[in-house]
Amino acid sequence: MRHVISPLDFSVDELDKLLDLAVDIENYPAKYKDICNGKKLATLFYEPSTRTRLSFESAMLNLGGGVLGFSSADSSSASKGESVSDTMRIISCYADICAIRHPKEGAALVASQKSSIPVINAGDGGHQHPTQTLTDMLTIRCLKGRLDNLVIGLCGDLKFGRTVHSLINALVRYSGISFVLISPKELRIPDYIRREVLEKKNIPFLEVEKLEDVIGDLDLLYMTRVQKERFFNEEEYIRLKDSYILDKAKMSLASENMMVLHPLPRVNEISVEVDDDPRAVYFKQVQYGVYVRMALILTLLEVETC
Amino acid sequence: MRHVISPLDFSVDELDKLLDLAVDIENYPAKYKDICNGKKLATLFYEPSTRTRLSFESAMLNLGGGVLGFSSADSSSASKGESVSDTMRIISCYADICAIRHPKEGAALVASQKSSIPVINAGDGGHQHPTQTLTDMLTIRCLKGRLDNLVIGLCGDLKFGRTVHSLINALVRYSGISFVLISPKELRIPDYIRREVLEKKNIPFLEVEKLEDVIGDLDLLYMTRVQKERFFNEEEYIRLKDSYILDKAKMSLASENMMVLHPLPRVNEISVEVDDDPRAVYFKQVQYGVYVRMALILTLLEVETC
Amino acid sequence: MRHVISPLDFSVDELDKLLDLAVDIENYPAKYKDICNGKKLATLFYEPSTRTRLSFESAMLNLGGGVLGFSSADSSSASKGESVSDTMRIISCYADICAIRHPKEGAALVASQKSSIPVINAGDGGHQHPTQTLTDMLTIRCLKGRLDNLVIGLCGDLKFGRTVHSLINALVRYSGISFVLISPKELRIPDYIRREVLEKKNIPFLEVEKLEDVIGDLDLLYMTRVQKERFFNEEEYIRLKDSYILDKAKMSLASENMMVLHPLPRVNEISVEVDDDPRAVYFKQVQYGVYVRMALILTLLEVETC
């Protein structure tokens, strides 16, 4: 039995297989519609995240399985002082697989240690969010046709944005990847990623402040939300939040084949006027998120997919 | 693909078909029990409404489908600043049909505009609540045998009660309908309904203050709750809330064939001593609400019912 | 049609049949996996209890049925002033069976009186929690092989702990039972149980203050949580909460065949170092809780299990 706590828990080969399965699910959904009959997914959301929770639930229902769980800590036993470890042991009696989201870093790992069912980390604080990264990888592979030889722009809050950190970690395993890191100085990529990941592995990267200066060079632009809850004070938030807004004007500078991804929810960092641009694939990305979670559930449950 | 935002979205003919289907569902439930296998309903409740939400969920489960969603805005992405439009685009990837309830007028319409799945308005503020109206219509047609030639009493809060406004709009399309409007002066039917609907279409109506003066003339009595949240101040609420309470004494003045409906929840506007009177059909009405929602889901999903 | 409001609603014979069914479910789960196809369970939780709610939901899903409901009063119609009676009449139109949890004593009984579907009390204040007692009984019968001739230690908060009171009431119906009641003076078993149950039925019992003095004599040790919400003030809670902590040292004084049960959630009354002791069966108990709820649902729905 295995868990998925970090996006790097899968080797490149394993990841290839997982993404292949996701593609097969996209192409032949009927093949999979009863495959998890009688299986149950528990969604343990200690902090609300509609998008992620419903993506998991949709995935399990698509496979013919059942779903149970909670959507916020208020309606869980956590308020009675129960540890995540104990809750996980209990949930192991109720379900066959579990997706857990928790505000504390490391909570998913702790949960997995006492679990007798596979645990999927659905986000633990600012730390990891592997199924978002798998979603991003599947989207890129399906829509760009490859995961190597790409110039990838990462824009917005690169300091606190865990999806960005995870995506960098995941993509540096492929050849011919280079990054353009677009952010205000205050929200630059952390040192441990700059040094331990990019520089150590000799990955070419550029740090710039203006999106319009570099958008023309990108194969992919990964936009991120300036998350209010990550700021230390309100004024900083207000000063910076509108700095990196993608609009039609900036899109006109980009190549015809560039694609815009976003982990969502977006607030106003992408203008709605961009939504109808065929290069805006962030809503398609949501659909890929369901397919990759279906593939993940099948893989972790070791369901025979022949 | 079509949505249901207002009770008037269906023509009289379409409504007839929908109600016919609901009656068939009531008579032959087994025929429909797997008909939505593999389909998913999303219930997006930005404000709590147990009764309405569970009615939808029960309807979808009766059809063999699956359900996912949220029951209050706290556990949704709304708190992260996501627009209803974006949420709806995302939900379109997760489900095949959606029921949305929102405190803001017009929210369901906005949601439907970007949706790629059918959207059912499950209540948007004081505005519309079409499935309640469909429920009322089915109840009347099944239990009175007709939707025309009825004297209909509407009692209670006629100013803010959206179910009353919707029901008037829906019933004036049938011939031989007249209304008796029973309310305190402060909570009379709004001018735009009196003038634009009743007077314009030459529908006979009477406005009175005392239920006991007119109850004997009614084919139907539609009671409504005096909703605390609609009042501007506490004292007004306390002064008026007990004005229009239906009890055994008042029921003794009504005809044997009169029927009492109520959109529920009731607080104390109908005394519990009335519950066992065979003319009290407000709990049967709940059951019809499930049948009509089943018919609505099938209709919007364009499921072949042969 | 019958409801389960109190653990004593079943006779000893009926209970035997129920536990036999639960054992059959444990041994042959595949036999039961579609048996409730098309049936729906409503979980009405007016106060949160993840463990109990999810146990019911897991049970119903294991039987192939569907689930709907709410997990806290905030997301129910209760906030609009609807009575439990009315809610229950409505739920009767939505589901085939219902599990209700409510902070008020007697709420489940009130709910059952107007219900047209079977109602299971999933806890009503400090009063009753029959499915916990059924879980305890099944665990004891399966793991000790009998429900009679046992020396049972009950430790912790014996004053407010409803699970302890229910278990005493349930076990005194078997022969050869004796109790060792281990608690601080302030949290002793209430007089009405001491006099009306134990003394009246001539059940041998001992009241002691120190767990280590008696642990060697026990066949079973039933630990309970010192529930913060039962205390009148914070200081009392802090003074007493650590008084009765089970650890390795105390376990070393117990017999090889003794078993430790706990209704969970535990806070720190059982040290985690005890978890791996084979005599610690409180997590197995959770699994038995699912089996017994499956048996209960089948019994109340009168499903043919041949």
PDB file of C-alpha atoms in Angstrom, chain B residues 15-28 31-32 35 138 141 291-292 294-300 303 305-306:
ATOM      1  CA  LEU B  15     -45.307  22.446 -17.794  1.00  0.00           C
ATOM      2  CA  ASP B  16     -48.080  19.989 -18.569  1.00  0.00           C
ATOM      3  CA  LYS B  17     -45.528  17.513 -19.877  1.00  0.00           C
ATOM      4  CA  LEU B  18     -43.302  18.009 -16.857  1.00  0.00           C
ATOM      5  CA  LEU B  19     -46.190  17.418 -14.458  1.00  0.00           C
ATOM      6  CA  ASP B  20     -47.283  14.366 -16.455  1.00  0.00           C
ATOM      7  CA  LEU B  21     -43.803  12.958 -16.065  1.00  0.00           C
ATOM      8  CA  ALA B  22     -43.891  13.658 -12.320  1.00  0.00           C
ATOM      9  CA  VAL B  23     -47.182  11.772 -12.043  1.00  0.00           C
ATOM     10  CA  ASP B  24     -45.712   8.838 -13.942  1.00  0.00           C
ATOM     11  CA  ILE B  25     -42.752   8.851 -11.556  1.00  0.00           C
ATOM     12  CA  GLU B  26     -45.140   8.770  -8.595  1.00  0.00           C
ATOM     13  CA  ASN B  27     -47.023   5.830 -10.074  1.00  0.00           C
ATOM     14  CA  TYR B  28     -44.091   3.793 -11.392  1.00  0.00           C
ATOM     15  CA  LYS B  31     -39.141   2.459 -13.866  1.00  0.00           C
ATOM     16  CA  TYR B  32     -36.892   5.386 -12.985  1.00  0.00           C
ATOM     17  CA  ILE B  35     -32.279   5.997 -15.182  1.00  0.00           C
ATOM     18  CA  LEU B 138     -48.053  19.440  -9.010  1.00  0.00           C
ATOM     19  CA  ARG B 141     -53.079  19.301  -9.993  1.00  0.00           C
ATOM     20  CA  TYR B 291     -41.370  13.885  -7.760  1.00  0.00           C
ATOM     21  CA  VAL B 292     -41.350  17.202  -9.569  1.00  0.00           C
ATOM     22  CA  MET B 294     -37.059  14.123 -10.423  1.00  0.00           C
ATOM     23  CA  ALA B 295     -39.112  15.096 -13.483  1.00  0.00           C
ATOM     24  CA  LEU B 296     -37.163  18.335 -13.796  1.00  0.00           C
ATOM     25  CA  ILE B 297     -33.771  16.624 -13.622  1.00  0.00           C
ATOM     26  CA  LEU B 298     -34.835  14.109 -16.277  1.00  0.00           C
ATOM     27  CA  THR B 299     -36.228  16.855 -18.498  1.00  0.00           C
ATOM     28  CA  LEU B 300     -33.149  19.074 -18.285  1.00  0.00           C
ATOM     29  CA  VAL B 303     -32.956  11.553 -20.485  1.00  0.00           C
ATOM     30  CA  THR B 305     -37.996   8.130 -20.539  1.00  0.00           C
ATOM     31  CA  CYS B 306     -39.906   6.292 -23.335  1.00  0.00           C
TER      32      CYS B 306
END
